[in-house]
mmCIF file of C-alpha atoms and ligand atoms in Angstrom:
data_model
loop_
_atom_site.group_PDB
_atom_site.id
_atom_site.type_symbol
_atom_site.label_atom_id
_atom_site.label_comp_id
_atom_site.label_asym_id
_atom_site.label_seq_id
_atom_site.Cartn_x
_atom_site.Cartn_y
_atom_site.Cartn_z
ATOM 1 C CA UNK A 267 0.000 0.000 0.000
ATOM 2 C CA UNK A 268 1.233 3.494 -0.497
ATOM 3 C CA UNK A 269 0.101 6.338 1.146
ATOM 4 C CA UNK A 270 0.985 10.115 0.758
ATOM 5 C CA UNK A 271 2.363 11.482 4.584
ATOM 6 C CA UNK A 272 0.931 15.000 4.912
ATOM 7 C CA UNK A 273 3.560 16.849 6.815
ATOM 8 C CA UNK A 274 6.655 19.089 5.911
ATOM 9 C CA UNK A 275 8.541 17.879 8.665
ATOM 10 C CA UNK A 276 11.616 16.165 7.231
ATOM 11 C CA UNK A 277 12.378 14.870 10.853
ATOM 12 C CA UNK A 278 8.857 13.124 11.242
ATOM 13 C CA UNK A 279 9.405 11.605 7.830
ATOM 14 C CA UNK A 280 12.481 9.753 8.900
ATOM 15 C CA UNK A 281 11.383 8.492 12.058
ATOM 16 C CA UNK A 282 8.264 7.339 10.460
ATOM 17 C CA UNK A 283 10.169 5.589 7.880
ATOM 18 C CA UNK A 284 12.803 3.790 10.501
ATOM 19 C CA UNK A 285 9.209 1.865 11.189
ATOM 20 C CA UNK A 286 7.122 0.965 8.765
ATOM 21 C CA UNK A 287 7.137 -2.073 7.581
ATOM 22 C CA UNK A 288 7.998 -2.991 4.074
ATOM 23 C CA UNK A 289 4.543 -3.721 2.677
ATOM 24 C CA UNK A 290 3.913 0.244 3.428
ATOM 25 C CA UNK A 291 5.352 3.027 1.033
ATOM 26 C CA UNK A 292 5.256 6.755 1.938
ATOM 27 C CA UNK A 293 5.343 9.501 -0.499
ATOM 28 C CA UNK A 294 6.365 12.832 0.904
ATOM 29 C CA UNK A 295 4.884 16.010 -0.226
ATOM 30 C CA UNK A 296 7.788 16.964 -2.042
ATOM 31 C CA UNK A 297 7.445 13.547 -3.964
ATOM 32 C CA UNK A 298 4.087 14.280 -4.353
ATOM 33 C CA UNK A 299 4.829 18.027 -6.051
ATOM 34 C CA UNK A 300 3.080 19.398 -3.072
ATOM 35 C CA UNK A 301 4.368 22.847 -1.740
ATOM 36 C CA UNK A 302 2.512 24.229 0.654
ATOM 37 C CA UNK A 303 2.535 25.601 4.416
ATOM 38 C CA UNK A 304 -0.323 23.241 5.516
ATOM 39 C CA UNK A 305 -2.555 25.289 8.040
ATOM 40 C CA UNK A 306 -3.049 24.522 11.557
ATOM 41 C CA UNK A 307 -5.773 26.708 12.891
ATOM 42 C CA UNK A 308 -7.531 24.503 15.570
ATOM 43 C CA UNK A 309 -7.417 24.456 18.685
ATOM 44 C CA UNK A 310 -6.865 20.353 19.070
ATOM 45 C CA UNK A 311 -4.122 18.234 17.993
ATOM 46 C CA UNK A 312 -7.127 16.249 16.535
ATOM 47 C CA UNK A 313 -9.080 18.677 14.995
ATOM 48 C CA UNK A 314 -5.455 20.331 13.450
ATOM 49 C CA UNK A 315 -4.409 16.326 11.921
ATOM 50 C CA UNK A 316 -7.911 16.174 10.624
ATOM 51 C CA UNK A 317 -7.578 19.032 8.598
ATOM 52 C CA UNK A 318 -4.216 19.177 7.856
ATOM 53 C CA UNK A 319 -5.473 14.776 5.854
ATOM 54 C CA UNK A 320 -8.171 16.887 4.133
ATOM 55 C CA UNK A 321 -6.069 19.618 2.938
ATOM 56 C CA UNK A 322 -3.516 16.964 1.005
ATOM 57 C CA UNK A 323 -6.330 14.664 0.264
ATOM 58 C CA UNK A 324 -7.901 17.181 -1.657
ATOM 59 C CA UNK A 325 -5.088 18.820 -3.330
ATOM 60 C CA UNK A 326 -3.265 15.029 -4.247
ATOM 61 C CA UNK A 327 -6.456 12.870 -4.444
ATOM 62 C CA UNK A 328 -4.905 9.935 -3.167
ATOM 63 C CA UNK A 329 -4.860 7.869 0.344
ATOM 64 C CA UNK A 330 -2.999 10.213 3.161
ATOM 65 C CA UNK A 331 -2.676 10.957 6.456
ATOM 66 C CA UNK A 332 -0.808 13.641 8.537
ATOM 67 C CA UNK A 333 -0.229 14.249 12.176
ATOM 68 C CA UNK A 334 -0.225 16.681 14.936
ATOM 69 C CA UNK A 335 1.630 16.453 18.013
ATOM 70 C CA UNK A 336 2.247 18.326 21.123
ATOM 71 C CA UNK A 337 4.049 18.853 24.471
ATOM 72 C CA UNK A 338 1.928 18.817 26.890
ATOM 73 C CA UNK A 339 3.245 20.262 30.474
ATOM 74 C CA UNK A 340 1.382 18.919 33.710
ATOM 75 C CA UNK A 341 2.239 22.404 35.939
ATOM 76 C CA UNK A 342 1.589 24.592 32.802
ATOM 77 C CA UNK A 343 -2.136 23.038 32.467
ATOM 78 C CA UNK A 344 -0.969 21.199 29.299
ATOM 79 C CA UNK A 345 0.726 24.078 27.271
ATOM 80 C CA UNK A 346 2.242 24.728 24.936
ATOM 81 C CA UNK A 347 0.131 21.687 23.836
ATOM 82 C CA UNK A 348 -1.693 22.425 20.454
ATOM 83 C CA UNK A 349 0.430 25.872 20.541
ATOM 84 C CA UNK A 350 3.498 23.978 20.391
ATOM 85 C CA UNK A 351 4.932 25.087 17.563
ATOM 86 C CA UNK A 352 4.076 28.601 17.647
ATOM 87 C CA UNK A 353 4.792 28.780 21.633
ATOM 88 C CA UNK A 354 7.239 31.636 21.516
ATOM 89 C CA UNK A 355 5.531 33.489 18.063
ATOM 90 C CA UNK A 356 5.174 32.610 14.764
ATOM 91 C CA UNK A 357 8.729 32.313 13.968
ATOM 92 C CA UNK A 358 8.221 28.569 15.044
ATOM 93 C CA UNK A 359 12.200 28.234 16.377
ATOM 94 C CA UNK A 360 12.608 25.588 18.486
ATOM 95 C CA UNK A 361 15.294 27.579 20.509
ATOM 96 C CA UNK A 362 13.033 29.940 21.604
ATOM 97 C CA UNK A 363 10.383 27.825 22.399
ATOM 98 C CA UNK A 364 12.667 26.137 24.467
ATOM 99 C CA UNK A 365 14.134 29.044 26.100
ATOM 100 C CA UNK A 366 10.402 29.814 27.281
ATOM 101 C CA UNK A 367 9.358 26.620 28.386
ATOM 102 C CA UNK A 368 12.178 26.185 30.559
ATOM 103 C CA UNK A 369 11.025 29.910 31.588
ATOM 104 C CA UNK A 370 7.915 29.410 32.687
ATOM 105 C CA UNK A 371 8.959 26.304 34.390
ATOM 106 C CA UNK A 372 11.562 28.184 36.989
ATOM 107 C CA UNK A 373 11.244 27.154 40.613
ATOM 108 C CA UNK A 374 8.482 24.191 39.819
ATOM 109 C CA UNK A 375 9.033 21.219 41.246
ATOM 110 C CA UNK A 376 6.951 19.175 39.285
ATOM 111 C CA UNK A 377 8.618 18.385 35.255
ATOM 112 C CA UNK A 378 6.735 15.674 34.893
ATOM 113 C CA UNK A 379 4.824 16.673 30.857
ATOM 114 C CA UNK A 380 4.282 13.861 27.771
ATOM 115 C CA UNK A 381 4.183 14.233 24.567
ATOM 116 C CA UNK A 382 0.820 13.583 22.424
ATOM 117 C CA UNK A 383 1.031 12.402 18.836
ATOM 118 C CA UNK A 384 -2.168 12.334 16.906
ATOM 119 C CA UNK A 385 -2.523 10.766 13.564
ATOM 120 C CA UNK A 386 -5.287 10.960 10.954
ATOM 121 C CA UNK A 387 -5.486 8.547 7.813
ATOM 122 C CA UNK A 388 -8.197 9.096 5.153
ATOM 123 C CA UNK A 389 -8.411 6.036 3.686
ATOM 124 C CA UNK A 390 -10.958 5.385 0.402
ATOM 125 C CA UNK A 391 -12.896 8.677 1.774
ATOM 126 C CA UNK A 392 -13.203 6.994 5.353
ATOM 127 C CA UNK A 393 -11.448 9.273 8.608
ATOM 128 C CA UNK A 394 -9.343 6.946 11.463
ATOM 129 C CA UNK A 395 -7.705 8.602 14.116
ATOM 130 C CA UNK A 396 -4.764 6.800 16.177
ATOM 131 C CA UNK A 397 -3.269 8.425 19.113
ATOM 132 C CA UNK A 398 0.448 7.592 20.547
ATOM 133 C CA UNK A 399 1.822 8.876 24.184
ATOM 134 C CA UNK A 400 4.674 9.171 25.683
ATOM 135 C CA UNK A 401 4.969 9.936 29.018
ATOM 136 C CA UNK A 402 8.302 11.954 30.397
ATOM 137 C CA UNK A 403 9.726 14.888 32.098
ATOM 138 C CA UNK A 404 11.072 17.961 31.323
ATOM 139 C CA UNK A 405 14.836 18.712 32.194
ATOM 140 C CA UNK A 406 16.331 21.441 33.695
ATOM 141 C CA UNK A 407 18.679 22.826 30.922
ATOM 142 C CA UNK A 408 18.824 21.420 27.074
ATOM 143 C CA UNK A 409 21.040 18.765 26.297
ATOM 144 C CA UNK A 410 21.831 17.185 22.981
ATOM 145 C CA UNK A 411 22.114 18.010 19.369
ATOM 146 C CA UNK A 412 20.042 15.061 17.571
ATOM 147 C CA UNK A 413 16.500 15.266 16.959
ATOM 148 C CA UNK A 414 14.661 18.414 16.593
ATOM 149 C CA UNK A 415 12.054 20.730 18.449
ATOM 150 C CA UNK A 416 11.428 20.369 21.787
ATOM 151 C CA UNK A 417 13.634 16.699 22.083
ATOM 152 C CA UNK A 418 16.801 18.068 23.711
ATOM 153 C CA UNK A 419 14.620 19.001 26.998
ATOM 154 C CA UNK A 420 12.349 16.168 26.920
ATOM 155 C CA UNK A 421 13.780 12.396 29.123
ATOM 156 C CA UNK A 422 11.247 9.978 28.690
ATOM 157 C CA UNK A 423 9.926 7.534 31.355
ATOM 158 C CA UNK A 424 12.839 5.017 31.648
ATOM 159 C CA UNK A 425 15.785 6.921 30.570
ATOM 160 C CA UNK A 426 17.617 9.240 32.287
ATOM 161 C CA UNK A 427 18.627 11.095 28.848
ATOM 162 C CA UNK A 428 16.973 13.335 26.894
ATOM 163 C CA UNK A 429 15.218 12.470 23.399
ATOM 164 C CA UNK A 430 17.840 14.555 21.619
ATOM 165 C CA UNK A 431 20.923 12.490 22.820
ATOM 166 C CA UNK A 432 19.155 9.249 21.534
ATOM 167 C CA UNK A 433 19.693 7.375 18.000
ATOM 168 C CA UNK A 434 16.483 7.365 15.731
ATOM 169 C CA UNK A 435 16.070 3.525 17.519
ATOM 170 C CA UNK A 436 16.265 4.474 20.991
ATOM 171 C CA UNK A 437 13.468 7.106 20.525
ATOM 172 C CA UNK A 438 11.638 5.436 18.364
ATOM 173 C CA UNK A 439 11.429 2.445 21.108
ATOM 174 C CA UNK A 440 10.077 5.486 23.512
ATOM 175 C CA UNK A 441 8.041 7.361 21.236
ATOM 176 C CA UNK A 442 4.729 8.928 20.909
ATOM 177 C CA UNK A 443 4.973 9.238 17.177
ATOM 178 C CA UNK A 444 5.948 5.205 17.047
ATOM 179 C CA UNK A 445 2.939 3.595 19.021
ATOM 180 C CA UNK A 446 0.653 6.088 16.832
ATOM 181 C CA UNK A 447 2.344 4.567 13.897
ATOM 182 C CA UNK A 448 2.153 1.175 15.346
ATOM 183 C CA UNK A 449 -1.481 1.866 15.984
ATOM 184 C CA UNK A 450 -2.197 2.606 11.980
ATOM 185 C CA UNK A 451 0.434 -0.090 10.764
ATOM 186 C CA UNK A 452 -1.823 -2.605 13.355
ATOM 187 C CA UNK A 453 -4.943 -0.796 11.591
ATOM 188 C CA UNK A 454 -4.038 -1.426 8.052
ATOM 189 C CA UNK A 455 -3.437 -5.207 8.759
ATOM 190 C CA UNK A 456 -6.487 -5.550 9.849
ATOM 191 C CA UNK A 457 -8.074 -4.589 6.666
ATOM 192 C CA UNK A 458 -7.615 -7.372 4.499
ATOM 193 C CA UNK A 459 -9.948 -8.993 7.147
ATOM 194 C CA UNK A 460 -12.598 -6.792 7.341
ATOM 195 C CA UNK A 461 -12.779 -6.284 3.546
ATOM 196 C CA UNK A 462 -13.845 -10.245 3.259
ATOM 197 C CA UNK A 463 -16.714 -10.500 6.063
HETATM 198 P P1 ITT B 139 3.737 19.367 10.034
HETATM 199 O O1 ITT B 139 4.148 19.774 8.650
HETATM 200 O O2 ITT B 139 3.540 17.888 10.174
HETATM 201 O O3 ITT B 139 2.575 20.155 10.573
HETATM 202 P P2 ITT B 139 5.234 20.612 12.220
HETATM 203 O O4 ITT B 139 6.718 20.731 12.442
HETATM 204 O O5 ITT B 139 4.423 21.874 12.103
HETATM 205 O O6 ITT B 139 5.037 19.660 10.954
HETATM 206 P P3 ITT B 139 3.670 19.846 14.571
HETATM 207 O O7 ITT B 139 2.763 21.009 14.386
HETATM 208 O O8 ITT B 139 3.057 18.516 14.794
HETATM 209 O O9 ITT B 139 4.682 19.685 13.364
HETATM 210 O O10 ITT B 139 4.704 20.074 15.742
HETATM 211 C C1 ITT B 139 4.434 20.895 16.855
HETATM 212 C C2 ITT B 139 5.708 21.263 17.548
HETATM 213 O O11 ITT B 139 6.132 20.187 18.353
HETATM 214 C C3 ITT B 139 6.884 21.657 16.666
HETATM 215 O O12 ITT B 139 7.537 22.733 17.304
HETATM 216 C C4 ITT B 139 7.766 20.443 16.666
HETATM 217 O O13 ITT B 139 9.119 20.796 16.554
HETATM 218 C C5 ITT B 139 7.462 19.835 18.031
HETATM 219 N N1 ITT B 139 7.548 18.381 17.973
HETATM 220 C C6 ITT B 139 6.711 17.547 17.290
HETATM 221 N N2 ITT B 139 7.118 16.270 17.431
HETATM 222 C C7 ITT B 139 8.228 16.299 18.211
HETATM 223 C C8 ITT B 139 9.114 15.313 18.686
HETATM 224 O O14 ITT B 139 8.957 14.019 18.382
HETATM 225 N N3 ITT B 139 10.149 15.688 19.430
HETATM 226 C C9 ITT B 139 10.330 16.991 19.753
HETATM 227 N N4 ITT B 139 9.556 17.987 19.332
HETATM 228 C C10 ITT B 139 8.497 17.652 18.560
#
């Protein structure tokens, strides 16, 4: 099966790659000859993957899905959440959004946050939604150069280093993003199934 992956994220591309398995093809939007900023403009992770499927859907015509994930901070009621990538303006840089996080967590004793992946796949006109978390804290300074956004500040439940001083395999066997794709990958077996009862 191929399916086109809605994002311009070249970071969630390769991690989503590293574990599919090898009866499922993605096409990027680049691949696809697809170049545009695809809008965000809702106010739930779920809402924002919905729309962001529908946009490509529309514009490629073929099978898709996209995601939407956030960091969401127990003592900051769940922010920057939704507003993740956006959380310190509309430049989107992940060093500043950093820099503000760590900010507005000064003095608290409680780090503990998780980070919410959700996925939507329009499939042959029909909407599924899978959802992957990962449960972590937040450290007390950055550390690490590999990954990208908000991974050199989060440590996920288990390890005492941060995403960004992991290979693709150690935070893939962590992360959010993974058990969302292993939630669609689990999905798309089952179809073969359903298609003959
Ligand atoms: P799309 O094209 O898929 O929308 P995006 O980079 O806009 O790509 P999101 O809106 O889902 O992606 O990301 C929200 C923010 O959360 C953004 O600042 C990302 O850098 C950050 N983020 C998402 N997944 C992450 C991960 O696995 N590790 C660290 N930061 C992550």
């Amino acid at each position: 099966m191929t399916l086109v992956f809605a994002t311009n994220n070249q970071h969630k591309i390769e991690e989503v790659r590293s574990v599919l398995p090898p009866s499922l093809n993605i096409i990027t939007l680049r691949e696809a000859g697809i170049d545009i900023d695809i809008p965000e403009p809702h106010d739930t992770l779920e809402a924002n993957a919905r729309e962001k499927a529908a946009t490509i859907a529309k514009m490629c015509g073929a099978n898709c899905f996209s995601e939407d994930t956030g960091l969401e901070v127990t003592a900051l009621d769940g922010e920057p959440g939704v507003r993740s990538a956006r959380y310190s303006g509309d430049g989107r840089s992940p060093a500043d959004n950093i820099v503000k996080l760590l900010g507005r967590l000064e003095g608290r004793n409680n780090r503990s946050a998780r980070f919410r992946t959700v996925i939507c796949l329009l499939l042959d006109g029909s909407e599924h939604l899978f959802e992957g978390i990962c449960p972590g804290r937040i450290a007390d300074a950055a550390d690490g150069a590999d990954g990208f956004g908000y991974d050199p500040i989060f440590i996920p439940d288990g390890s005492s280093t941060t995403f960004a001083r992991m290979s693709l395999a150690e935070k893939n066997s962590y992360s959010h993003r993974r058990k969302a794709m292993d939630k669609l990958v689990a999905f798309l077996n089952t179809l073969p199934l359903k298609r003959e009862s």
